[in-house]
Amino acid sequence: MNSTFSRRSFAQLLGATAGAAAIPALGTGAADAQMTAQTSGGLHFPQGFLWGSATASYQVEGAVHEDGRGQTIWDTFSHTPGKTHNGDTGDVADDHYHLYKEDIAIMKGLGLKTYRFSVAWARVFPEGTGAPNPKGLDFYHRMLDTLLDAGIEPYCTLYHWDLPQTLQDKGGWENRDTAKAFADYAGYTAGKLSGKVKHFMTMNEIRTFVELGYSNGMHAPGLKLNEKRVAQLNHYAVLGHGMAVQAIRAAAPGVKVGLAENVAAATPVFDSPAHVEAATKAMREENASYLTVIREGKYTDLYLKRLGANAPKFTPEEMKLIGAPLDFQGINVYQPLWIRALNPEDSSETLREQGYAIVPDPSSYPHMFSPWLTIGPEALYWAPKLANQLWDLKEIYITENGASSADVMTPEGTVLDIDRTMFLRNYLTQLHRGVSEGVPVKGYFLWSLLDNYEWADGYEKRFGIHYVDFKTQKRTPKLSAHFYKSVIEKNGLA
Ligand code: PNW
């Protein structure tokens, strides 16, 4: 395809890089015709909608030995042979620790209103607890000053999976003391940064670090524990969130506190009252030990019943902390979980007691470069809508949404990621549908600003809207960056 792209079209595209109104230069393409058709009604977002992008410390920073940073479970895991694609590590990643000014200039050029980043716990407390390392926070102060100078509002995640190794050596999230250590670190850090940051998320994707880290062993620390141990450490993880909420409120009065969770995005197979009712039940039950317990302060009856003797041990005080009210809710939405209503023929006791069925993907189901990233734009309509119906969330942010592509840098020096651009356009169209119905989504953070270290997939699976040459650290905007810039400029898709 790229070889048939004419020189003139390239010139137009490169023109689009510099100029604000340049996207129409591509207006003869099929993709733009599709966009016109979809948006003929004018898909504008409410004034003040926060357009952002997200990254995470271990995935972009590099500089793992610099300024007193302690070792984390991802340093250990990625350096263990056979654990990551190609043995890739985050030792250098995007070298954002040194290139943050350039990266913030890129954000400013895009027109970003907001940026979601995470703090590496082991930069602030190299051993997880004990004496803080002032040089660690200095980096975030430098970064935040540059960001604020650029007029971009920071949203800060306090835990995006890079647990200090010292704490893992004492059991990690299996040890209740880790929850307390996290709260201490979170309170300390929020207190120090609250002059510059007004929105804090305790954790990112509790589901992912619990299930991939401790159950199937695909992520750090790479353990495969039994159901009982996983349920108990899941409890300590949500407890860590709850204790951190309390600590942040005490240390940084006035800031807003939430978390970013990847909900199982229950999506009805089609829009009928019975399927929507089934999807609503699934939204609650499939998130039972994550968002549901955090929003309701209790585990669902079905969750506890199914675990039986493997259910976690907990106290009423712990449940109160876990269910503490939040100021906003971040949800990361990637793939749909397709749900149908039950038929009279569904006789299984399991289905009957839960009241919905998960429909498995046929082998022909389309996905992005990451096999798990099945495509279903409707997830970005239903996930915030159903979550809001269940828990009256009031202030929702899509804290992550984006896609991996097998990006190719053309000889002319550009990346035409039409699949990612299509993915984003269609998901954003569905987000617009929800917002226009009054679902209180206040902002959207695209994952990710830059290609970065995609965990166990190393550098192979690129999620950025800017291409990174990992040898030279050169950043190049992809077609999707031009698209996103135009969305921000127009505050919509029309
Ligand atoms: C999220 N899944 O991870 C993380 O928050 C990011 O750090 C990550 O880079 C991004 O999504 C893209 O993967 C996920 O298997 C990892 O369903 C795996 C899954 C979902 C999210």
Coordinates of C-alpha atoms and ligand atoms in Angstrom, one line a residue:
M1 CA 0.0 0.0 0.0
N2 CA 2.6 2.5 1.0
S3 CA 4.5 2.1 -2.3
T4 CA 1.4 3.2 -4.2
F5 CA 1.1 6.3 -2.2
S6 CA 2.1 9.2 -4.5
R7 CA 4.8 11.7 -3.9
R8 CA 2.2 14.4 -4.0
S9 CA 0.2 12.8 -1.4
F10 CA 3.2 12.6 0.8
A11 CA 3.9 16.3 0.3
Q12 CA 0.3 16.9 1.4
L13 CA 0.7 14.7 4.4
L14 CA 3.9 16.4 5.5
G15 CA 2.2 19.7 5.0
A16 CA -0.4 18.4 7.5
T17 CA 2.4 17.9 10.0
A18 CA 3.1 21.6 10.4
G19 CA -0.3 23.2 9.8
A20 CA -3.3 23.2 12.0
A21 CA -5.9 22.9 9.3
A22 CA -4.0 20.5 7.2
I23 CA -5.9 17.3 7.7
P24 CA -8.4 18.2 5.0
A25 CA -5.5 17.9 2.6
L26 CA -6.1 14.2 2.9
G27 CA -9.8 14.6 2.2
T28 CA -9.9 12.5 -0.9
G29 CA -9.2 9.2 0.9
A30 CA -11.8 6.6 1.8
A31 CA -11.2 7.0 5.5
D32 CA -12.2 10.6 5.3
A33 CA -15.3 9.8 3.3
Q34 CA -16.3 7.4 6.0
M35 CA -15.7 10.0 8.6
T36 CA -17.9 12.5 6.8
A37 CA -20.6 10.0 6.6
Q38 CA -20.4 9.2 10.3
T39 CA -20.2 12.7 11.4
S40 CA -22.6 14.5 9.2
G41 CA -24.6 15.4 12.3
G42 CA -21.6 17.1 13.8
L43 CA -20.0 15.1 16.5
H44 CA -18.8 17.8 18.9
F45 CA -17.9 17.2 22.5
P46 CA -19.0 19.5 25.4
Q47 CA -16.9 22.7 25.8
G48 CA -14.0 22.0 28.1
F49 CA -13.8 18.3 27.4
L50 CA -10.3 17.3 28.4
W51 CA -8.3 15.7 25.6
G52 CA -5.3 14.0 26.9
S53 CA -2.8 11.2 26.5
A54 CA -1.3 8.7 29.0
T55 CA 2.0 7.0 29.7
A56 CA 3.5 5.1 32.7
S57 CA 6.9 5.4 34.4
Y58 CA 8.5 2.1 33.6
Q59 CA 7.2 2.1 30.0
V60 CA 8.8 5.5 29.1
E61 CA 11.3 6.8 31.6
G62 CA 14.4 4.6 31.3
A63 CA 17.2 5.9 33.5
V64 CA 16.7 2.9 35.9
H65 CA 19.9 3.4 37.7
E66 CA 19.8 7.2 37.9
D67 CA 19.5 9.5 40.9
G68 CA 19.1 6.8 43.5
R69 CA 16.1 4.9 42.0
G70 CA 15.6 1.5 43.6
Q71 CA 15.1 -1.7 41.8
T72 CA 11.5 -2.7 40.9
I73 CA 9.8 -6.0 40.1
W74 CA 9.9 -5.1 36.4
D75 CA 13.7 -4.6 36.4
T76 CA 14.0 -8.1 37.9
F77 CA 11.4 -9.7 35.6
S78 CA 12.5 -8.1 32.3
H79 CA 16.1 -9.2 33.0
T80 CA 15.0 -12.8 33.7
P81 CA 15.7 -14.8 30.5
G82 CA 12.5 -15.9 28.6
K83 CA 10.1 -13.5 30.3
T84 CA 9.7 -10.8 27.7
H85 CA 9.6 -10.6 24.0
N86 CA 13.2 -10.6 22.7
G87 CA 14.5 -10.1 26.2
D88 CA 13.5 -6.5 26.0
T89 CA 13.8 -4.4 29.2
G90 CA 12.7 -0.9 30.2
D91 CA 16.3 0.1 31.0
V92 CA 16.2 2.9 28.4
A93 CA 12.6 2.7 27.0
D94 CA 11.9 6.2 25.6
D95 CA 14.6 7.9 27.7
H96 CA 11.8 10.2 28.8
Y97 CA 13.7 10.8 32.0
H98 CA 16.1 12.9 29.9
L99 CA 13.8 13.8 27.0
Y100 CA 10.8 15.0 28.9
K101 CA 11.1 18.6 27.6
E102 CA 11.0 17.4 24.0
D103 CA 8.0 15.1 24.8
I104 CA 6.1 17.9 26.5
A105 CA 6.7 20.1 23.4
I106 CA 5.2 17.3 21.3
M107 CA 2.2 17.3 23.7
K108 CA 1.8 21.0 23.3
G109 CA 2.0 20.8 19.5
L110 CA -0.8 18.2 19.6
G111 CA -2.9 20.6 21.6
L112 CA -3.3 18.3 24.6
K113 CA -5.2 19.8 27.5
T114 CA -4.1 17.1 29.9
Y115 CA -1.4 14.4 30.4
R116 CA -1.6 11.3 32.6
F117 CA 1.7 10.1 33.9
S118 CA 2.8 7.8 36.7
V119 CA 5.3 8.2 39.5
A120 CA 7.8 5.4 40.0
W121 CA 7.5 4.4 43.7
A122 CA 11.1 3.3 43.7
R123 CA 12.4 6.7 42.7
V124 CA 10.7 8.2 45.8
F125 CA 11.3 5.4 48.2
P126 CA 14.0 3.2 46.7
E127 CA 13.3 0.5 49.3
G128 CA 9.6 0.9 49.2
T129 CA 9.5 2.3 52.7
G130 CA 11.9 4.2 55.0
A131 CA 13.8 7.2 54.0
P132 CA 12.6 9.1 50.9
N133 CA 15.1 9.9 48.1
P134 CA 14.6 13.6 47.3
K135 CA 16.2 13.3 43.9
G136 CA 13.4 11.0 42.8
L137 CA 10.7 13.6 43.3
D138 CA 12.9 16.3 41.8
F139 CA 12.5 14.7 38.4
Y140 CA 8.7 14.9 38.7
H141 CA 8.9 18.5 39.9
R142 CA 11.0 19.4 36.8
M143 CA 8.6 17.5 34.5
L144 CA 5.5 19.1 36.1
D145 CA 6.9 22.6 35.9
T146 CA 7.5 22.1 32.2
L147 CA 4.1 20.7 31.8
L148 CA 2.4 23.5 33.6
D149 CA 4.4 26.1 31.6
A150 CA 3.0 24.4 28.5
G151 CA -0.6 24.9 29.8
I152 CA -1.2 21.1 30.2
E153 CA -2.9 19.8 33.3
P154 CA -1.3 16.8 35.0
Y155 CA -3.2 13.7 36.1
C156 CA -1.0 11.5 38.3
T157 CA -1.1 7.8 38.8
L158 CA 0.7 6.6 41.9
Y159 CA 1.1 2.9 41.1
H160 CA 1.5 1.6 37.5
W161 CA 2.9 -1.8 38.4
D162 CA 6.5 -1.0 39.2
L163 CA 6.6 -2.3 42.8
P164 CA 9.9 -1.8 44.6
Q165 CA 11.7 -5.2 44.6
T166 CA 12.4 -5.0 48.3
L167 CA 8.7 -5.2 49.0
Q168 CA 8.2 -8.2 46.6
D169 CA 11.0 -9.9 48.5
K170 CA 8.7 -9.6 51.6
G171 CA 5.7 -11.1 49.7
G172 CA 4.6 -8.2 47.5
W173 CA 0.8 -7.8 47.4
E174 CA 0.5 -11.1 49.3
N175 CA 1.8 -9.2 52.4
R176 CA -0.7 -6.9 54.0
D177 CA 2.1 -4.6 55.0
T178 CA 2.5 -3.7 51.3
A179 CA -0.9 -2.0 51.4
K180 CA 0.2 0.1 54.3
A181 CA 3.6 0.9 52.6
F182 CA 1.7 2.0 49.5
A183 CA -0.6 4.3 51.5
D184 CA 2.5 5.8 53.2
Y185 CA 4.2 6.4 49.8
A186 CA 1.0 7.7 48.2
G187 CA 0.2 10.2 51.0
Y188 CA 3.8 11.4 51.1
T189 CA 4.0 11.9 47.3
A190 CA 0.6 13.5 46.9
G191 CA 1.5 15.9 49.7
K192 CA 4.7 16.9 47.9
L193 CA 3.1 17.2 44.5
S194 CA -0.3 18.7 45.4
G195 CA 0.8 22.2 44.6
K196 CA 1.1 21.1 41.0
V197 CA -1.3 18.2 40.6
K198 CA -5.0 18.3 41.4
H199 CA -6.0 14.8 40.3
F200 CA -4.5 11.7 41.7
M201 CA -5.2 8.1 40.8
T202 CA -4.1 5.6 43.4
M203 CA -3.5 2.6 41.1
N204 CA -3.7 1.5 37.5
E205 CA -5.5 -1.6 36.5
I206 CA -5.7 -3.7 39.7
R207 CA -7.1 -6.5 37.6
T208 CA -4.1 -6.7 35.3
F209 CA -1.4 -6.7 37.9
V210 CA -3.2 -9.2 40.0
E211 CA -4.2 -11.6 37.3
L212 CA -1.1 -11.3 35.0
G213 CA 1.4 -10.7 37.8
Y214 CA 0.3 -13.3 40.3
S215 CA -2.1 -15.7 38.6
N216 CA -0.9 -16.5 35.1
G217 CA 2.7 -15.2 35.5
M218 CA 2.8 -13.3 32.3
H219 CA 3.8 -10.0 34.0
A220 CA 6.1 -9.2 37.0
P221 CA 6.6 -10.8 39.4
G222 CA 5.7 -13.8 37.2
L223 CA 3.9 -15.9 39.8
K224 CA 1.2 -18.5 39.3
L225 CA -0.5 -18.7 42.7
N226 CA -3.6 -20.7 43.5
E227 CA -7.1 -19.3 43.6
K228 CA -7.1 -18.8 47.4
R229 CA -3.8 -16.9 47.5
V230 CA -4.8 -14.7 44.5
A231 CA -8.1 -13.8 46.1
Q232 CA -6.3 -12.8 49.3
L233 CA -3.7 -10.7 47.6
N234 CA -6.4 -9.1 45.4
H235 CA -8.0 -8.1 48.7
Y236 CA -4.8 -6.5 49.9
A237 CA -4.4 -4.7 46.6
V238 CA -7.9 -3.1 46.8
L239 CA -7.2 -2.4 50.5
G240 CA -4.0 -0.7 49.4
H241 CA -6.1 1.5 47.2
G242 CA -8.5 2.3 50.0
M243 CA -5.7 3.1 52.5
A244 CA -4.1 5.3 50.0
V245 CA -7.3 7.3 49.4
Q246 CA -7.3 8.0 53.2
A247 CA -3.6 8.9 53.2
I248 CA -3.9 11.2 50.2
R249 CA -6.9 13.0 51.6
A250 CA -5.0 13.6 54.9
A251 CA -1.8 14.8 53.3
A252 CA -3.2 16.8 50.4
P253 CA -6.6 18.3 51.3
G254 CA -8.5 19.5 48.3
V255 CA -7.1 17.3 45.6
K256 CA -9.4 14.9 43.8
V257 CA -8.8 11.2 44.2
G258 CA -9.8 8.3 42.0
L259 CA -8.2 5.3 40.3
A260 CA -7.8 4.0 36.8
E261 CA -9.3 0.5 36.4
N262 CA -9.7 -1.6 33.3
V263 CA -13.3 -2.7 33.7
A264 CA -14.4 -5.8 32.0
A265 CA -16.3 -3.8 29.4
A266 CA -19.6 -5.7 29.3
T267 CA -21.2 -4.9 26.0
P268 CA -24.6 -6.2 24.9
V269 CA -24.5 -8.2 21.7
F270 CA -27.1 -5.8 20.4
D271 CA -29.2 -3.0 21.8
S272 CA -32.3 -4.7 23.2
P273 CA -33.7 -4.4 26.7
A274 CA -32.9 -8.0 27.6
H275 CA -29.3 -7.9 26.4
V276 CA -28.7 -4.5 28.0
E277 CA -30.0 -5.9 31.3
A278 CA -27.8 -8.9 31.0
A279 CA -24.7 -6.7 30.3
T280 CA -25.5 -4.5 33.3
K281 CA -25.4 -7.6 35.5
A282 CA -22.2 -8.7 33.9
M283 CA -20.6 -5.3 34.4
R284 CA -21.2 -5.7 38.1
E285 CA -20.3 -9.4 38.5
E286 CA -17.3 -9.5 36.1
N287 CA -15.7 -6.7 38.0
A288 CA -16.6 -8.1 41.5
S289 CA -13.2 -8.0 43.1
Y290 CA -12.1 -4.8 41.4
L291 CA -14.3 -1.8 40.6
T292 CA -17.5 -3.4 42.2
V293 CA -15.9 -3.9 45.6
I294 CA -14.4 -0.4 45.4
R295 CA -17.6 1.2 44.5
E296 CA -19.9 -0.8 46.8
G297 CA -17.6 -1.6 49.7
K298 CA -18.5 -5.2 49.6
Y299 CA -17.8 -8.3 47.5
T300 CA -20.9 -9.6 45.6
D301 CA -22.7 -12.6 47.1
L302 CA -22.0 -14.6 44.0
Y303 CA -18.2 -13.8 44.1
L304 CA -18.0 -15.0 47.7
K305 CA -20.2 -18.0 47.0
R306 CA -18.2 -19.2 44.0
L307 CA -14.9 -18.9 45.9
G308 CA -16.2 -20.8 48.8
A309 CA -13.3 -21.8 51.1
N310 CA -11.0 -19.8 48.8
A311 CA -12.7 -16.5 49.6
P312 CA -10.5 -13.7 51.0
K313 CA -10.5 -13.0 54.7
F314 CA -11.5 -9.4 55.5
T315 CA -12.8 -7.2 58.3
P316 CA -15.6 -4.6 58.3
E317 CA -13.0 -1.8 58.8
E318 CA -11.1 -3.0 55.7
M319 CA -14.3 -3.0 53.6
K320 CA -15.1 0.5 54.7
L321 CA -11.7 1.7 53.6
I322 CA -12.0 -0.1 50.3
G323 CA -15.4 1.5 49.6
A324 CA -14.4 5.0 50.5
P325 CA -16.1 7.6 48.3
L326 CA -14.0 8.8 45.3
D327 CA -14.1 12.1 43.5
F328 CA -13.8 10.7 40.0
Q329 CA -13.5 7.4 38.2
G330 CA -11.0 6.5 35.6
I331 CA -11.7 3.6 33.3
N332 CA -9.4 2.0 30.8
V333 CA -11.3 0.7 27.8
Y334 CA -9.8 -1.5 25.1
Q335 CA -11.8 -4.6 24.1
P336 CA -15.5 -5.4 24.6
L337 CA -16.7 -8.4 26.6
W338 CA -19.8 -9.4 24.6
I339 CA -22.8 -10.3 26.7
R340 CA -26.1 -11.8 25.8
A341 CA -29.3 -12.4 27.7
L342 CA -30.2 -16.0 28.6
N343 CA -32.5 -18.2 26.6
P344 CA -35.0 -20.6 28.0
E345 CA -32.7 -23.3 26.7
D346 CA -29.8 -22.1 29.0
S347 CA -30.2 -24.7 31.7
S348 CA -26.8 -24.4 33.4
E349 CA -26.9 -23.5 37.0
T350 CA -23.9 -21.2 36.6
L351 CA -25.7 -19.2 33.9
R352 CA -29.0 -19.1 35.8
E353 CA -27.6 -17.7 39.0
Q354 CA -25.6 -15.0 37.2
G355 CA -28.3 -14.1 34.7
Y356 CA -26.2 -13.4 31.7
A357 CA -23.8 -15.3 29.3
I358 CA -20.4 -14.3 28.0
V359 CA -20.2 -14.9 24.2
P360 CA -16.8 -16.2 23.2
D361 CA -15.1 -14.6 20.1
P362 CA -15.2 -16.7 17.0
S363 CA -11.8 -17.4 15.5
S364 CA -12.6 -14.8 12.8
Y365 CA -13.0 -12.0 15.3
P366 CA -10.9 -9.0 14.3
H367 CA -8.2 -7.7 16.5
M368 CA -5.3 -5.2 16.5
F369 CA -1.7 -6.2 16.5
S370 CA -2.0 -7.4 20.1
P371 CA -4.1 -10.6 19.9
W372 CA -6.1 -9.7 23.0
L373 CA -7.1 -6.3 21.6
T374 CA -10.3 -7.4 19.9
I375 CA -12.1 -4.5 18.2
G376 CA -15.4 -3.3 19.5
P377 CA -15.9 0.5 19.4
E378 CA -19.3 0.0 21.2
A379 CA -17.3 -0.8 24.4
L380 CA -16.6 2.9 24.7
Y381 CA -20.3 3.6 24.7
W382 CA -21.5 0.9 27.0
A383 CA -18.7 0.7 29.6
P384 CA -19.0 4.2 31.0
K385 CA -22.8 4.1 30.6
L386 CA -23.4 0.9 32.4
A387 CA -20.8 1.7 35.1
N388 CA -22.5 5.0 35.7
Q389 CA -25.9 3.4 35.9
L390 CA -24.6 1.0 38.5
W391 CA -22.6 3.3 40.6
D392 CA -23.6 6.9 39.8
L393 CA -20.1 7.9 39.0
K394 CA -20.6 11.7 38.4
E395 CA -17.1 12.4 37.0
I396 CA -15.6 9.8 34.6
Y397 CA -12.4 9.9 32.6
I398 CA -11.4 7.4 29.9
T399 CA -8.0 7.0 31.4
E400 CA -6.8 4.8 28.6
N401 CA -7.9 3.8 25.1
G402 CA -5.7 3.0 22.1
A403 CA -4.4 0.4 19.9
S404 CA -1.3 -1.5 18.8
S405 CA -0.4 -1.6 15.1
A406 CA 2.4 -3.3 13.1
D407 CA 3.7 0.2 12.2
V408 CA 6.1 0.6 9.3
M409 CA 8.3 3.7 8.8
T410 CA 8.2 4.4 5.1
P411 CA 11.3 5.4 3.2
E412 CA 9.8 8.9 3.0
G413 CA 9.8 9.0 6.8
T414 CA 6.2 8.7 7.8
V415 CA 3.9 6.1 9.4
L416 CA 0.5 5.7 7.9
D417 CA -1.3 3.8 10.7
I418 CA -4.7 3.7 9.1
D419 CA -5.8 0.8 11.3
R420 CA -5.0 2.7 14.5
T421 CA -6.7 5.8 13.1
M422 CA -9.8 3.8 12.2
F423 CA -9.8 2.3 15.6
L424 CA -9.6 5.6 17.4
R425 CA -12.2 7.3 15.1
N426 CA -14.7 4.5 15.7
Y427 CA -14.2 4.3 19.4
L428 CA -14.4 8.1 19.7
T429 CA -17.7 8.1 17.8
Q430 CA -19.1 5.7 20.3
L431 CA -17.8 7.8 23.2
H432 CA -19.5 10.8 21.7
R433 CA -22.7 8.8 21.6
G434 CA -22.6 8.3 25.3
V435 CA -21.5 11.8 26.2
S436 CA -24.3 13.3 24.1
E437 CA -26.8 11.1 26.1
G438 CA -25.4 12.7 29.3
V439 CA -23.0 10.0 30.5
P440 CA -20.7 12.2 32.6
V441 CA -17.4 11.5 30.8
K442 CA -15.2 14.6 31.3
G443 CA -12.1 13.6 29.4
Y444 CA -10.2 11.0 27.3
F445 CA -6.6 9.9 27.6
L446 CA -5.2 8.2 24.5
W447 CA -2.8 5.4 25.1
S448 CA -0.2 6.3 24.2
L449 CA 1.6 9.5 23.3
L450 CA 4.7 7.5 22.2
D451 CA 5.6 4.0 21.3
N452 CA 7.0 2.6 24.5
Y453 CA 7.9 -0.5 26.5
E454 CA 4.8 -2.7 26.2
W455 CA 5.6 -4.9 29.2
A456 CA 6.1 -8.6 28.3
D457 CA 5.6 -7.7 24.6
G458 CA 8.7 -5.5 24.8
Y459 CA 9.1 -3.0 22.0
E460 CA 7.3 -5.1 19.3
K461 CA 3.8 -4.0 20.0
R462 CA 3.6 -0.3 19.4
F463 CA 0.8 1.8 20.9
G464 CA 2.1 5.3 20.3
I465 CA 0.6 8.0 18.0
H466 CA 4.3 9.0 17.7
Y467 CA 6.7 6.5 16.3
V468 CA 9.9 6.1 18.3
D469 CA 13.1 4.9 16.7
F470 CA 14.5 3.1 19.8
K471 CA 18.0 3.3 18.4
T472 CA 18.1 7.1 18.0
Q473 CA 15.1 8.1 20.2
K474 CA 13.7 10.1 17.3
R475 CA 10.0 10.7 17.6
T476 CA 7.9 11.0 14.4
P477 CA 4.1 11.7 14.3
K478 CA 2.0 9.0 12.8
L479 CA -1.1 9.6 10.8
S480 CA -3.0 8.9 14.0
A481 CA -1.2 11.9 15.6
H482 CA -2.5 14.2 12.8
F483 CA -6.0 12.7 13.3
Y484 CA -5.9 13.3 17.1
K485 CA -4.6 16.8 16.7
S486 CA -7.6 17.6 14.4
V487 CA -10.0 16.0 16.9
I488 CA -8.7 18.2 19.6
E489 CA -8.8 21.3 17.4
K490 CA -12.4 20.7 16.5
N491 CA -13.3 19.4 19.9
G492 CA -14.9 16.6 18.0
L493 CA -15.0 14.5 14.9
A494 CA -17.0 16.7 12.5
Ligands
PNW1 C1 -2.9 -1.5 29.9 N1 -5.4 -7.3 28.5 O1 -2.5 -2.8 30.0 C2 -1.9 -0.7 30.7 O2 -2.4 0.1 31.6 C3 -0.8 -0.1 29.9 O3 0.3 0.0 30.7 C4 -0.6 -0.9 28.6 O4 0.6 -0.5 27.9 C5 -1.8 -0.8 27.8 O5 -3.0 -1.2 28.5 C6 -1.8 -1.5 26.5 O6 -1.6 -2.9 26.7 C7 -3.3 -3.9 29.6 O7 -4.7 -8.4 28.3 C8 -2.6 -5.1 29.4 O8 -6.6 -7.3 28.3 C9 -3.3 -6.2 29.0 C10 -4.7 -6.2 28.8 C11 -5.4 -5.0 29.0 C12 -4.7 -3.8 29.4

